[in-house]
CSV table of C-alpha atoms in Angstrom, one decimal:
chain,number,residue,atom,x,y,z
U,1,UNK,CA,5.3,-18.8,1.4
U,2,UNK,CA,3.8,-18.5,-2.2
U,3,UNK,CA,4.2,-14.7,-3.1
U,4,UNK,CA,5.8,-14.4,-6.5
U,5,UNK,CA,3.7,-13.2,-9.2
U,6,UNK,CA,0.8,-12.2,-6.9
U,7,UNK,CA,-1.1,-8.9,-6.4
U,8,UNK,CA,1.0,-6.1,-4.9
U,9,UNK,CA,-0.3,-3.2,-2.7
U,10,UNK,CA,-0.6,0.3,-4.1
U,11,UNK,CA,0.0,1.7,-0.4
U,12,UNK,CA,3.8,1.4,-0.7
U,13,UNK,CA,6.0,4.5,-0.4
U,14,UNK,CA,9.5,3.5,-1.7
U,15,UNK,CA,12.1,5.9,-0.6
U,16,UNK,CA,15.0,3.5,-1.0
U,17,UNK,CA,16.4,5.0,-4.1
U,18,UNK,CA,16.6,8.4,-2.4
U,19,UNK,CA,19.4,7.2,-0.3
U,20,UNK,CA,19.8,8.4,3.3
U,21,UNK,CA,22.4,9.3,5.7
U,22,UNK,CA,23.4,6.9,8.4
U,23,UNK,CA,21.2,7.7,11.6
U,24,UNK,CA,22.7,7.9,15.1
U,25,UNK,CA,20.8,7.3,18.2
U,26,UNK,CA,21.4,9.9,20.9
U,27,UNK,CA,24.9,10.4,19.6
U,28,UNK,CA,25.5,6.6,19.5
U,29,UNK,CA,26.7,4.9,16.5
U,30,UNK,CA,28.1,1.4,15.4
U,31,UNK,CA,28.0,-1.2,18.1
U,32,UNK,CA,26.2,1.0,20.6
U,33,UNK,CA,23.4,1.7,18.3
U,34,UNK,CA,23.1,-2.2,17.6
U,35,UNK,CA,22.7,-2.8,21.4
U,36,UNK,CA,19.9,-0.1,21.5
U,37,UNK,CA,18.4,-1.7,18.5
U,38,UNK,CA,18.3,-5.1,20.1
U,39,UNK,CA,16.7,-3.9,23.2
U,40,UNK,CA,14.2,-1.7,21.4
U,41,UNK,CA,13.3,-4.3,18.8
U,42,UNK,CA,9.7,-4.2,17.7
U,43,UNK,CA,8.7,-1.3,19.8
U,44,UNK,CA,6.3,-0.9,17.1
U,45,UNK,CA,4.9,2.5,18.0
U,46,UNK,CA,7.4,5.4,18.6
U,47,UNK,CA,11.2,4.4,18.7
U,48,UNK,CA,12.2,7.6,20.5
U,49,UNK,CA,10.5,6.3,23.6
U,50,UNK,CA,13.8,4.3,24.5
U,51,UNK,CA,16.2,7.0,23.3
U,52,UNK,CA,16.4,9.3,26.0
U,53,UNK,CA,17.0,13.1,25.9
U,54,UNK,CA,19.4,12.9,22.9
U,55,UNK,CA,16.8,11.3,20.6
U,56,UNK,CA,17.9,10.2,17.2
U,57,UNK,CA,19.6,12.2,14.5
U,58,UNK,CA,17.9,11.6,11.3
U,59,UNK,CA,21.1,11.9,9.3
U,60,UNK,CA,21.7,13.9,6.2
U,61,UNK,CA,20.3,13.0,2.8
U,62,UNK,CA,22.6,10.6,0.8
U,63,UNK,CA,23.3,10.5,-2.9
U,64,UNK,CA,20.6,8.6,-5.0
U,65,UNK,CA,21.1,4.8,-5.0
U,66,UNK,CA,20.3,2.3,-7.6
U,67,UNK,CA,18.3,-0.6,-6.4
U,68,UNK,CA,19.8,-4.1,-6.7
U,69,UNK,CA,17.8,-7.2,-7.8
U,70,UNK,CA,17.7,-8.2,-4.2
U,71,UNK,CA,16.2,-4.8,-3.2
U,72,UNK,CA,13.6,-5.0,-5.9
U,73,UNK,CA,12.7,-8.5,-4.8
U,74,UNK,CA,12.3,-7.5,-1.2
U,75,UNK,CA,10.1,-4.6,-2.2
U,76,UNK,CA,7.9,-6.8,-4.2
U,77,UNK,CA,7.7,-9.4,-1.3
U,78,UNK,CA,6.7,-6.7,1.2
U,79,UNK,CA,4.1,-5.2,-1.2
U,80,UNK,CA,2.5,-8.6,-1.7
U,81,UNK,CA,2.4,-9.3,2.1
U,82,UNK,CA,1.0,-5.8,2.6
U,83,UNK,CA,-1.8,-6.6,0.0
U,84,UNK,CA,-2.6,-9.7,1.8
U,85,UNK,CA,-3.0,-7.9,5.1
U,86,UNK,CA,-5.4,-5.3,3.5
U,87,UNK,CA,-7.5,-8.1,2.0
U,88,UNK,CA,-7.6,-10.0,5.3
U,89,UNK,CA,-8.3,-7.0,7.5
U,90,UNK,CA,-11.0,-5.7,5.2
U,91,UNK,CA,-12.7,-9.0,5.4
U,92,UNK,CA,-12.2,-9.3,9.2
U,93,UNK,CA,-13.4,-5.8,10.0
U,94,UNK,CA,-16.5,-6.5,7.9
U,95,UNK,CA,-17.3,-9.8,9.2
U,96,UNK,CA,-16.5,-9.4,12.8
U,97,UNK,CA,-17.1,-5.7,13.5
U,98,UNK,CA,-19.3,-4.6,10.4
U,99,UNK,CA,-16.7,-1.8,9.9
U,100,UNK,CA,-14.6,-0.6,7.1
U,101,UNK,CA,-10.9,-1.1,7.4
U,102,UNK,CA,-8.6,1.7,6.2
U,103,UNK,CA,-5.1,0.5,5.1
U,104,UNK,CA,-1.9,1.9,6.3
U,105,UNK,CA,0.9,3.1,4.0
U,106,UNK,CA,4.2,1.2,4.3
U,107,UNK,CA,7.4,3.2,3.8
U,108,UNK,CA,10.5,1.4,2.4
U,109,UNK,CA,13.8,3.2,3.1
U,110,UNK,CA,17.5,2.5,3.3
U,111,UNK,CA,19.6,3.6,6.3
U,112,UNK,CA,17.5,6.4,7.5
U,113,UNK,CA,14.4,8.5,6.7
U,114,UNK,CA,12.2,10.9,8.7
U,115,UNK,CA,8.8,10.2,10.1
U,116,UNK,CA,6.1,11.9,12.0
U,117,UNK,CA,7.4,10.1,15.0
U,118,UNK,CA,11.0,10.9,14.6
U,119,UNK,CA,13.8,9.5,12.6
U,120,UNK,CA,13.5,5.9,11.2
U,121,UNK,CA,16.5,4.0,10.8
U,122,UNK,CA,18.2,0.5,10.7
U,123,UNK,CA,19.0,1.0,14.4
U,124,UNK,CA,15.3,1.5,15.4
U,125,UNK,CA,14.0,-1.6,13.4
U,126,UNK,CA,10.5,-1.7,11.8
U,127,UNK,CA,7.9,0.4,13.6
U,128,UNK,CA,4.4,1.8,13.2
U,129,UNK,CA,3.9,5.6,13.5
U,130,UNK,CA,0.3,6.5,14.6
U,131,UNK,CA,0.9,10.2,13.9
U,132,UNK,CA,1.1,9.5,10.0
U,133,UNK,CA,-0.5,6.1,10.0
U,134,UNK,CA,2.6,4.7,8.3
U,135,UNK,CA,4.8,1.6,8.8
U,136,UNK,CA,8.6,2.2,8.4
U,137,UNK,CA,10.8,-0.7,7.2
U,138,UNK,CA,14.3,-1.0,6.0
U,139,UNK,CA,14.3,-4.3,4.3
U,140,UNK,CA,17.9,-4.8,5.5
U,141,UNK,CA,16.1,-5.7,8.6
U,142,UNK,CA,15.3,-9.1,7.1
U,143,UNK,CA,19.0,-9.9,7.1
U,144,UNK,CA,19.4,-9.0,10.7
U,145,UNK,CA,16.4,-11.0,11.6
U,146,UNK,CA,18.0,-14.1,10.0
U,147,UNK,CA,21.7,-13.5,10.8
U,148,UNK,CA,21.6,-11.9,14.3
U,149,UNK,CA,18.4,-13.1,15.7
U,150,UNK,CA,18.0,-16.6,14.3
U,151,UNK,CA,14.8,-16.1,12.7
U,152,UNK,CA,15.0,-17.2,9.0
U,153,UNK,CA,12.4,-17.9,6.2
U,154,UNK,CA,10.2,-15.7,4.2
U,155,UNK,CA,7.2,-16.3,6.4
U,156,UNK,CA,9.2,-14.9,9.5
U,157,UNK,CA,9.7,-11.7,7.4
U,158,UNK,CA,6.1,-11.6,6.5
U,159,UNK,CA,5.3,-11.8,10.3
U,160,UNK,CA,7.4,-8.7,10.8
U,161,UNK,CA,5.1,-6.9,8.4
U,162,UNK,CA,1.9,-8.3,9.8
U,163,UNK,CA,3.0,-7.4,13.3
U,164,UNK,CA,3.5,-3.9,12.4
U,165,UNK,CA,0.1,-3.7,10.5
U,166,UNK,CA,-1.3,-5.1,13.7
U,167,UNK,CA,-0.5,-1.9,15.3
U,168,UNK,CA,-2.3,-0.1,12.6
U,169,UNK,CA,-5.3,-2.3,13.3
U,170,UNK,CA,-5.0,-1.3,17.0
U,171,UNK,CA,-4.9,2.3,15.8
U,172,UNK,CA,-8.1,1.9,13.6
U,173,UNK,CA,-9.9,0.4,16.7
U,174,UNK,CA,-9.0,3.3,18.9
U,175,UNK,CA,-6.9,1.0,21.2
U,176,UNK,CA,-3.4,2.4,20.5
U,177,UNK,CA,-4.4,6.0,21.3
U,178,UNK,CA,-6.0,5.2,24.6
U,179,UNK,CA,-3.2,2.9,25.8
U,180,UNK,CA,-0.5,5.5,24.9
U,181,UNK,CA,-2.5,8.1,26.6
U,182,UNK,CA,-2.6,6.1,29.9
U,183,UNK,CA,1.0,5.4,29.5
U,184,UNK,CA,1.9,9.1,29.7
U,185,UNK,CA,0.2,9.3,33.1
U,186,UNK,CA,1.7,6.4,34.9
U,187,UNK,CA,5.1,5.3,36.1
U,188,UNK,CA,7.8,4.0,33.9
U,189,UNK,CA,7.4,0.4,35.0
U,190,UNK,CA,3.5,0.6,34.6
U,191,UNK,CA,4.0,2.2,31.2
U,192,UNK,CA,6.3,-0.8,30.2
U,193,UNK,CA,3.6,-3.2,31.3
U,194,UNK,CA,1.1,-1.4,29.0
U,195,UNK,CA,3.6,-1.6,26.3
U,196,UNK,CA,3.8,-5.3,26.7
U,197,UNK,CA,-0.2,-5.6,26.4
U,198,UNK,CA,0.0,-3.5,23.2
U,199,UNK,CA,2.8,-5.8,21.6
U,200,UNK,CA,1.2,-9.1,22.6
U,201,UNK,CA,-2.1,-8.0,21.2
U,202,UNK,CA,-0.2,-7.1,17.9
U,203,UNK,CA,1.2,-10.6,18.0
U,204,UNK,CA,-2.3,-12.2,18.4
U,205,UNK,CA,-3.5,-10.1,15.5
U,206,UNK,CA,-0.6,-11.4,13.4
U,207,UNK,CA,-1.8,-14.8,14.3
U,208,UNK,CA,-5.2,-13.9,12.8
U,209,UNK,CA,-3.6,-12.8,9.6
U,210,UNK,CA,-1.7,-16.0,9.4
U,211,UNK,CA,-4.8,-18.1,9.9
U,212,UNK,CA,-6.6,-16.2,7.2
U,213,UNK,CA,-3.7,-16.3,4.9
U,214,UNK,CA,-3.7,-20.1,5.4
U,215,UNK,CA,-7.4,-20.7,5.1
U,216,UNK,CA,-8.6,-18.1,2.5
U,217,UNK,CA,-5.6,-17.1,0.4
U,218,UNK,CA,-3.9,-20.5,0.2
U,219,UNK,CA,-0.4,-19.0,0.3
U,220,UNK,CA,1.0,-20.9,3.2
U,221,UNK,CA,3.5,-23.7,2.7
U,222,UNK,CA,4.8,-26.5,5.0
U,223,UNK,CA,7.0,-25.0,7.6
U,224,UNK,CA,5.8,-21.3,7.2
U,225,UNK,CA,3.8,-21.3,10.4
U,226,UNK,CA,6.8,-22.6,12.4
U,227,UNK,CA,8.9,-19.9,11.0
U,228,UNK,CA,6.5,-17.2,12.3
U,229,UNK,CA,6.4,-18.9,15.8
U,230,UNK,CA,10.1,-19.1,15.9
U,231,UNK,CA,10.4,-15.3,14.9
U,232,UNK,CA,8.0,-14.5,17.7
U,233,UNK,CA,10.2,-16.5,20.1
U,234,UNK,CA,13.5,-14.8,19.0
U,235,UNK,CA,12.3,-11.3,19.6
U,236,UNK,CA,11.1,-11.8,23.2
U,237,UNK,CA,12.4,-9.2,25.6
U,238,UNK,CA,14.2,-11.9,27.8
U,239,UNK,CA,15.9,-13.4,24.7
U,240,UNK,CA,16.8,-10.0,23.3
U,241,UNK,CA,18.4,-8.8,26.6
U,242,UNK,CA,20.4,-12.1,26.9
U,243,UNK,CA,21.7,-11.7,23.4
U,244,UNK,CA,22.7,-8.2,24.3
U,245,UNK,CA,24.8,-9.6,27.2
U,246,UNK,CA,22.3,-8.5,29.8
U,247,UNK,CA,20.4,-10.3,32.6
U,248,UNK,CA,16.6,-10.3,31.8
U,249,UNK,CA,14.9,-7.7,33.9
U,250,UNK,CA,11.1,-8.1,33.8
U,251,UNK,CA,10.4,-4.7,34.9
U,252,UNK,CA,12.1,-3.2,31.7
U,253,UNK,CA,10.1,-5.4,29.4
U,254,UNK,CA,8.3,-3.6,26.7
U,255,UNK,CA,7.2,-6.4,24.3
U,256,UNK,CA,6.8,-9.5,26.5
U,257,UNK,CA,8.9,-12.7,26.9
U,258,UNK,CA,9.5,-15.2,24.1
U,259,UNK,CA,6.9,-17.5,25.6
U,260,UNK,CA,4.3,-14.9,25.7
U,261,UNK,CA,4.9,-13.7,22.2
U,262,UNK,CA,4.7,-17.0,20.6
U,263,UNK,CA,1.7,-17.9,22.7
U,264,UNK,CA,-0.3,-14.9,21.8
U,265,UNK,CA,0.4,-15.5,18.2
U,266,UNK,CA,-0.8,-18.9,18.6
U,267,UNK,CA,-4.0,-17.6,20.2
U,268,UNK,CA,-4.8,-15.6,17.2
U,269,UNK,CA,-3.8,-18.3,14.8
U,270,UNK,CA,-6.1,-20.8,16.6
U,271,UNK,CA,-9.1,-18.5,17.2
U,272,UNK,CA,-9.2,-16.0,14.4
U,273,UNK,CA,-11.4,-13.8,16.5
U,274,UNK,CA,-10.5,-10.1,17.4
U,275,UNK,CA,-12.3,-10.7,20.8
U,276,UNK,CA,-9.8,-13.3,21.8
U,277,UNK,CA,-7.0,-10.9,21.4
U,278,UNK,CA,-8.0,-8.6,24.3
U,279,UNK,CA,-4.6,-8.6,26.2
U,280,UNK,CA,-5.8,-5.7,28.3
U,281,UNK,CA,-8.5,-8.0,30.0
U,282,UNK,CA,-6.5,-11.0,30.1
U,283,UNK,CA,-6.0,-12.5,33.7
U,284,UNK,CA,-2.7,-13.9,32.7
U,285,UNK,CA,-0.4,-12.7,29.9
């Protein structure tokens, strides 16, 4: 992916130099937190939904830290990808909906930071908080994506950003609030099924972003799209549960299978139309 030297977004809130205490999930730290992290990966809305009564301790503020060259490069990379999503969704909203797109803010942090949806940490993974309309991302997740989940490449990392911005697009369209309202009124299994529809739609929206990036921005290189499709496959609920040493349990899925996630990404990539990403009306997910 061609990103160096390109325009960066002004909607970045960089908290990384502020430091942050290590967060604990429901009193769980270390390996236990990693297991929860793998299962909760890409929840994308409110990470506290899977944490239970204990919730997440946000940790205590740490000493200021100096950003490394890698930190700076990762921050620039995220900022460029965010700028691309802003350009693309501004155009798509205008052309397909005759509406104005309002960009989200993306918060970069290290270890842990507060959000309107509860604590954000390396254990929750990246997520979008509709209460403050911000995406929260610890760029250390990119290392996890590569080393633990087998999804390498800069375009795989860009897909992470695009997926979370996809939730903001849902929020802008009023889809996210309606879906989450219904989730509060149904059984856990039904709520999980709606969560799957939310996540697969965000994957489809990510596909629209990738299509536009290839056709209008010219930033896509050979192998980039394959990296994104592989990333979608590696974060399917069935694959994550197997990697966590569990037998896949479909009734607990909150994001969709590897096959579903990669397929809905491809639907958006091939179509480019918002109307084709309506997972809530699809006869077969």
